[in-house]
Tab-separated table of C-alpha atoms in Angstrom:
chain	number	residue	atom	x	y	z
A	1	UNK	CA	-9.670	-21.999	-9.882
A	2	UNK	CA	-8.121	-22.130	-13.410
A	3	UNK	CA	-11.335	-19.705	-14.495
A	4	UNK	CA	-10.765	-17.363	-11.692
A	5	UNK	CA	-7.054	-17.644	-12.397
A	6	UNK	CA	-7.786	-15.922	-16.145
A	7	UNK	CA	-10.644	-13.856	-14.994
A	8	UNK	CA	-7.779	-12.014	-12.720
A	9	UNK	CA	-5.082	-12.289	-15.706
A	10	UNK	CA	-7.761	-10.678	-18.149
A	11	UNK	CA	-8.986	-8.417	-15.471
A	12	UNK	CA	-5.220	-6.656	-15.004
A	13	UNK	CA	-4.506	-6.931	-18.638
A	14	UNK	CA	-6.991	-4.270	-19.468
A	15	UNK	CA	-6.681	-2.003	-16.562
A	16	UNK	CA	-2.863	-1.946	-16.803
A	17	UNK	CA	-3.727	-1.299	-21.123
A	18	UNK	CA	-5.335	2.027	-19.572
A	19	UNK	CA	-1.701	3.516	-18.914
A	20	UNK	CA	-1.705	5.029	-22.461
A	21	UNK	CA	-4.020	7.067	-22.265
A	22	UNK	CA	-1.974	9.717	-20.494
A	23	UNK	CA	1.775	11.476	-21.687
A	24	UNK	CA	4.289	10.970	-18.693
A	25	UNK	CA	2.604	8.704	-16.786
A	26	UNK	CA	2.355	6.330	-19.418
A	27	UNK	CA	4.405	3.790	-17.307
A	28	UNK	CA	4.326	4.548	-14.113
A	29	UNK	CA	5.485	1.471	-11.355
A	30	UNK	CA	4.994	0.842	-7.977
A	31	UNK	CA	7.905	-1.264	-6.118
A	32	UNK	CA	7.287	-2.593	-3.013
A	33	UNK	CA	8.584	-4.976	0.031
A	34	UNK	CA	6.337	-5.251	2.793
A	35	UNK	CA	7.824	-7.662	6.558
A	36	UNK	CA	5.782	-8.130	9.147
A	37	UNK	CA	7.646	-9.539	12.479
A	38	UNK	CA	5.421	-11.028	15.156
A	39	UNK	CA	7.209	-9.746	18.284
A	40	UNK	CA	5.288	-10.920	21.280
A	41	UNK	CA	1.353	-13.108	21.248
A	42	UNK	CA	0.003	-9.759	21.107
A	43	UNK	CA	2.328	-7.383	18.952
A	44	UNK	CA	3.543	-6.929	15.327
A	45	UNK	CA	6.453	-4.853	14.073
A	46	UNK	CA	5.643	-4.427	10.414
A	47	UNK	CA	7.877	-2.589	7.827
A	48	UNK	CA	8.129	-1.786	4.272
A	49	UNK	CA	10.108	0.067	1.432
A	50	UNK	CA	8.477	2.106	-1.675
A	51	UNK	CA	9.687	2.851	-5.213
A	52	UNK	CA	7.244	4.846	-7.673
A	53	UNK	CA	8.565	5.978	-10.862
A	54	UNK	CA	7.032	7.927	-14.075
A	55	UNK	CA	8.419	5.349	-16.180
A	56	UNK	CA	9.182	1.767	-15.690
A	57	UNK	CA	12.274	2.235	-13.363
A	58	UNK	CA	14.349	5.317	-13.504
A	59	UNK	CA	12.119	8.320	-13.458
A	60	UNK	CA	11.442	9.218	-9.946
A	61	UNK	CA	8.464	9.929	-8.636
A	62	UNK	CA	8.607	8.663	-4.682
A	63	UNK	CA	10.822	6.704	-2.340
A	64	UNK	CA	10.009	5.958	1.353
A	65	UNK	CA	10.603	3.892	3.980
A	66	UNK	CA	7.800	3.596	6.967
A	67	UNK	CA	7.756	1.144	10.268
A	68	UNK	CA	4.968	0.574	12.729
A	69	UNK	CA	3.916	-1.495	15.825
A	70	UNK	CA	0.686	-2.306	16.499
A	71	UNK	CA	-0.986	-4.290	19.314
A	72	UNK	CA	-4.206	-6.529	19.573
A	73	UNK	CA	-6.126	-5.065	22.439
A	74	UNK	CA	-8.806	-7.187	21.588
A	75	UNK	CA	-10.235	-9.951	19.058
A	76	UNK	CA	-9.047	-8.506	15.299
A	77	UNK	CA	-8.600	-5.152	16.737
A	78	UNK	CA	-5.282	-3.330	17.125
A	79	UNK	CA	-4.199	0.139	17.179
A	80	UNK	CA	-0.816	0.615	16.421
A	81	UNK	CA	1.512	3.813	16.307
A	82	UNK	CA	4.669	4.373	13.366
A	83	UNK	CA	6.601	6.896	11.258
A	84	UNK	CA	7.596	7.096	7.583
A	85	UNK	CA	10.048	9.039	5.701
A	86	UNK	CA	9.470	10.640	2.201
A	87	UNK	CA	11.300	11.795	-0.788
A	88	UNK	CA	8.905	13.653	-3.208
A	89	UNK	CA	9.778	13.995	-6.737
A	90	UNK	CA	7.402	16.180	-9.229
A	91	UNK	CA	7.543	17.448	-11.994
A	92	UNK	CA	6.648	21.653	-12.530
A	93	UNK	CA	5.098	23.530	-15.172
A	94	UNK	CA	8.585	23.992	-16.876
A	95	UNK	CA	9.428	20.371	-17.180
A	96	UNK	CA	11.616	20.736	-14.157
A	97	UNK	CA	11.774	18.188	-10.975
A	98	UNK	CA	11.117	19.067	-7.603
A	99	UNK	CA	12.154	17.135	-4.868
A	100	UNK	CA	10.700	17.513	-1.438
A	101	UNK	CA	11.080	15.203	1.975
A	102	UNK	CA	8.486	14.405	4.315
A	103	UNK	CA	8.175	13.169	7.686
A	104	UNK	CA	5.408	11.500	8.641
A	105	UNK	CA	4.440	10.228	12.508
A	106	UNK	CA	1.325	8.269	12.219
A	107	UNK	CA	-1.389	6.603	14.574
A	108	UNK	CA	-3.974	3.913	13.077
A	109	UNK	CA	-6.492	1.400	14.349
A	110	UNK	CA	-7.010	-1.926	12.284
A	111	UNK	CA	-10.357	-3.831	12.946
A	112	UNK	CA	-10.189	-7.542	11.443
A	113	UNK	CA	-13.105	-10.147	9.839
A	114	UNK	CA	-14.410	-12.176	7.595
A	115	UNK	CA	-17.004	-12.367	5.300
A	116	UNK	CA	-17.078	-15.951	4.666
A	117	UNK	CA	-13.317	-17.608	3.815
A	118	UNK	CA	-12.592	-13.834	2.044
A	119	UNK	CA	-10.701	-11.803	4.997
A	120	UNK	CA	-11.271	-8.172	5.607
A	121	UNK	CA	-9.851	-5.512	7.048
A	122	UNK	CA	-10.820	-1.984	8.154
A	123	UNK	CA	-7.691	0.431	8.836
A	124	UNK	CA	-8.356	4.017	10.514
A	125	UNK	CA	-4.949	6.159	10.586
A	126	UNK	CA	-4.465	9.862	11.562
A	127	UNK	CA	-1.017	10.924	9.928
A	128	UNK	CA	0.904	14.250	10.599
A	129	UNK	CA	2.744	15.206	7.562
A	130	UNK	CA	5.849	17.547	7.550
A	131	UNK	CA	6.632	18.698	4.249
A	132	UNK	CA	9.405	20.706	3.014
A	133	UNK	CA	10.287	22.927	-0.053
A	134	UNK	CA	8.086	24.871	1.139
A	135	UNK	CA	7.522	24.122	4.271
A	136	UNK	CA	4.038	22.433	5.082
A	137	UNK	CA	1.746	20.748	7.903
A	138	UNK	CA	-0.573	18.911	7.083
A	139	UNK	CA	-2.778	16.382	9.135
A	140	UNK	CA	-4.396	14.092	7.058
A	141	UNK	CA	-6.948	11.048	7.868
A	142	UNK	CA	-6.987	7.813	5.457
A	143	UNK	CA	-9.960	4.727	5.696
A	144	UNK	CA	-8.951	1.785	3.656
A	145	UNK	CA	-11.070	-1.489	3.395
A	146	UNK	CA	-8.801	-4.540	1.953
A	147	UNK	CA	-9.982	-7.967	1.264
A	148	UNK	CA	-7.887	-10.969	0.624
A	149	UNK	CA	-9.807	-14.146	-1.420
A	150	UNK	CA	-8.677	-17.000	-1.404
A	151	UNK	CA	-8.690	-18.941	-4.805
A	152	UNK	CA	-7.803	-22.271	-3.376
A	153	UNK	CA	-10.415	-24.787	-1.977
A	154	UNK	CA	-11.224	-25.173	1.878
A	155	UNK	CA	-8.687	-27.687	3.266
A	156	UNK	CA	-6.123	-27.253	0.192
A	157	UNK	CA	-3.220	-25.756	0.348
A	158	UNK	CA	-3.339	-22.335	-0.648
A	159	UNK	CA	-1.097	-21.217	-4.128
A	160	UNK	CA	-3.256	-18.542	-5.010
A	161	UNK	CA	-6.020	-14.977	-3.646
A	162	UNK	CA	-7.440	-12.240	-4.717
A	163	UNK	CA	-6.290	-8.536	-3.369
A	164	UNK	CA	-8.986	-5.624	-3.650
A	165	UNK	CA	-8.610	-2.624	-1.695
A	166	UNK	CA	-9.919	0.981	-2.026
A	167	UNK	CA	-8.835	3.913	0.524
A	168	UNK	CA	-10.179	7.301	0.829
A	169	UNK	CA	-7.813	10.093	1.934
A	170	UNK	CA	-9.309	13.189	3.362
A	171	UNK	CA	-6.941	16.576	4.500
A	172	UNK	CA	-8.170	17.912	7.785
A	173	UNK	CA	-7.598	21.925	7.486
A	174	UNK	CA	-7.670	22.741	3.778
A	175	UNK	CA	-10.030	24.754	1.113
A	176	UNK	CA	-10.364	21.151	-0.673
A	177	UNK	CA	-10.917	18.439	1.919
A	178	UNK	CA	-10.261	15.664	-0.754
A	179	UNK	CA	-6.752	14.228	-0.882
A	180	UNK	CA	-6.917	11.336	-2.899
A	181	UNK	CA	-8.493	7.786	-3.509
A	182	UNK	CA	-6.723	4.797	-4.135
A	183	UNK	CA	-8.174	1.641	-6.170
A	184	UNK	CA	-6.412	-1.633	-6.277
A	185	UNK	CA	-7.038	-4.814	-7.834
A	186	UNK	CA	-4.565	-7.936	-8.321
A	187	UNK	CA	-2.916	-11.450	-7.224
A	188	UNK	CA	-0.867	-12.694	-4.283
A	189	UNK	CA	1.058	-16.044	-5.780
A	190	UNK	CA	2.655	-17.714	-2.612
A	191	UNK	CA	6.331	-18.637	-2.934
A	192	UNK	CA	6.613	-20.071	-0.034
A	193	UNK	CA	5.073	-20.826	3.584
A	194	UNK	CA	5.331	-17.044	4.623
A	195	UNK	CA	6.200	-15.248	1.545
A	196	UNK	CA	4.298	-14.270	-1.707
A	197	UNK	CA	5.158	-11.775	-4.668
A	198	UNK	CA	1.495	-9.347	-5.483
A	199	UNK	CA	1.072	-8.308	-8.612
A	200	UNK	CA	-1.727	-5.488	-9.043
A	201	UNK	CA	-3.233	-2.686	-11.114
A	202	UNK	CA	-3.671	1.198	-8.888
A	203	UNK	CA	-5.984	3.903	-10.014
A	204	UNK	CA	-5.611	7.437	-7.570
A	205	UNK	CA	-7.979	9.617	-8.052
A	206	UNK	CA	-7.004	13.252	-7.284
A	207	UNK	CA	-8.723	16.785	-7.963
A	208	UNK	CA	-7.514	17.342	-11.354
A	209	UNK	CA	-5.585	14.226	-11.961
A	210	UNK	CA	-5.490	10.875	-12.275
A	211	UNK	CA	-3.065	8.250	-12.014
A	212	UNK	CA	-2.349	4.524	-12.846
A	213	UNK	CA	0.110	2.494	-11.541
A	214	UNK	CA	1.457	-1.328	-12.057
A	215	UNK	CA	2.563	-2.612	-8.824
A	216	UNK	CA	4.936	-5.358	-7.906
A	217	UNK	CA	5.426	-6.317	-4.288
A	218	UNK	CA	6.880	-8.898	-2.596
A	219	UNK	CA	5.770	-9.829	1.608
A	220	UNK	CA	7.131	-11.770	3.666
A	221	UNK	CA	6.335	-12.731	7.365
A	222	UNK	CA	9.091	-13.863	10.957
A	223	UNK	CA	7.914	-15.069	14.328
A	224	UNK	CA	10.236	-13.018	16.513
A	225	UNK	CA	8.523	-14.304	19.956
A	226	UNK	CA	11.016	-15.221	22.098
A	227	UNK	CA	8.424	-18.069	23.621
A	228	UNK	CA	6.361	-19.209	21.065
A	229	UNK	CA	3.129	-20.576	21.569
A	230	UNK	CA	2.206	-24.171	19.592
């Protein structure tokens, strides 16, 4: 594990050493905090809060807040239905910010598995974006694959796993189809029976542009169920 451990470490080191190689985004961050609430045997109420900035804190680049329920209609497979709310900040071709707010209602199915002890999941979402300044619609449809790997033997208890995810983000009505794609890599370090801080390097890909992000989140999980079963 103490191999693996460094392979991450060195892994991160050098993507995250990629940030210079661009002007304003030198530094950009990615804050997160990610709950999940299990509200009955078959339902989740999971919510989370987003900070991106251009530097490492105070330049502004995003802000939301998003909450969804989903429900397991059958084994590792359960569509759920949410909304998110947006503030936008870019910069324009005078060196000028724009801000812009979204709303965002949002339908997804999640289809669970494993490959081995390494956990995967398959998440389908339609989202319906209202932007404004100016004022835009746009449906767009996003496919991310995430695996989780664990680091820690079978039977011990687990300290340590691997996150790798990748998305694809595709506009429905548009000259360009392509949106964006999203690359992570990093570690979940458990800090507790239902909590863990993630620590992670982002590449998204856009036409044009690309950008790098360090990410720090931090997840933690309730049991809400009024009967719980044991």
């Amino acid at each position: 594990m103490k191999i693996k451990f460094k392979l991450i470490v060195i892994l991160l080191l050098g993507m995250i050493s990629q940030m210079d190689a661009q002007s304003r985004d030198n530094y950009n961050m990615w804050f997160q905090y990610l709950m999940s609430a299990r509200l009955t045997d078959k339902s989740t109420l999971t919510a989370l809060s987003q900070y991106r900035s251009f530097d490492l804190v105070y330049d502004t680049r995003l802000f939301l807040v998003s909450a969804y329920v989903d429900y397991e209609v059958a084994n590792d497979v359960k569509p759920a239905a949410g909304f998110m709310f947006l503030v936008l900040d870019s910069y324009k071709s005078d060196n000028t910010k724009k801000e812009r707010y979204e709303k965002r209602p949002f339908q997804q199915v999640t289809l669970g598995g494993n490959i081995g002890r390494t956990s995967v999941s398959h998440r389908f979402r339609v989202e319906e974006r209202f932007i404004s300044n100016p004022d835009e619609f746009i449906v767009r449809l996003r496919y991310l694959i995430s695996l989780r790997i664990p680091f820690n033997r079978a039977g011990e208890k687990e300290k340590l796993y691997g996150i790798l995810k990748n998305e694809l983000r595709m506009n429905v009505v548009k000259e360009d189809p392509f949106d964006s794609n999203r690359l992570t890599a990093g570690l979940g370090i458990k800090v507790g029976k239902n909590s863990a801080i993630e620590v992670a390097f982002i590449n998204q890909l856009e036409t044009g542009s690309t950008s790098n992000y360090g990410y720090i989140g931090y997840r933690n999980s309730f049991d809400w169920r009024k009967n719980k079963n044991k």
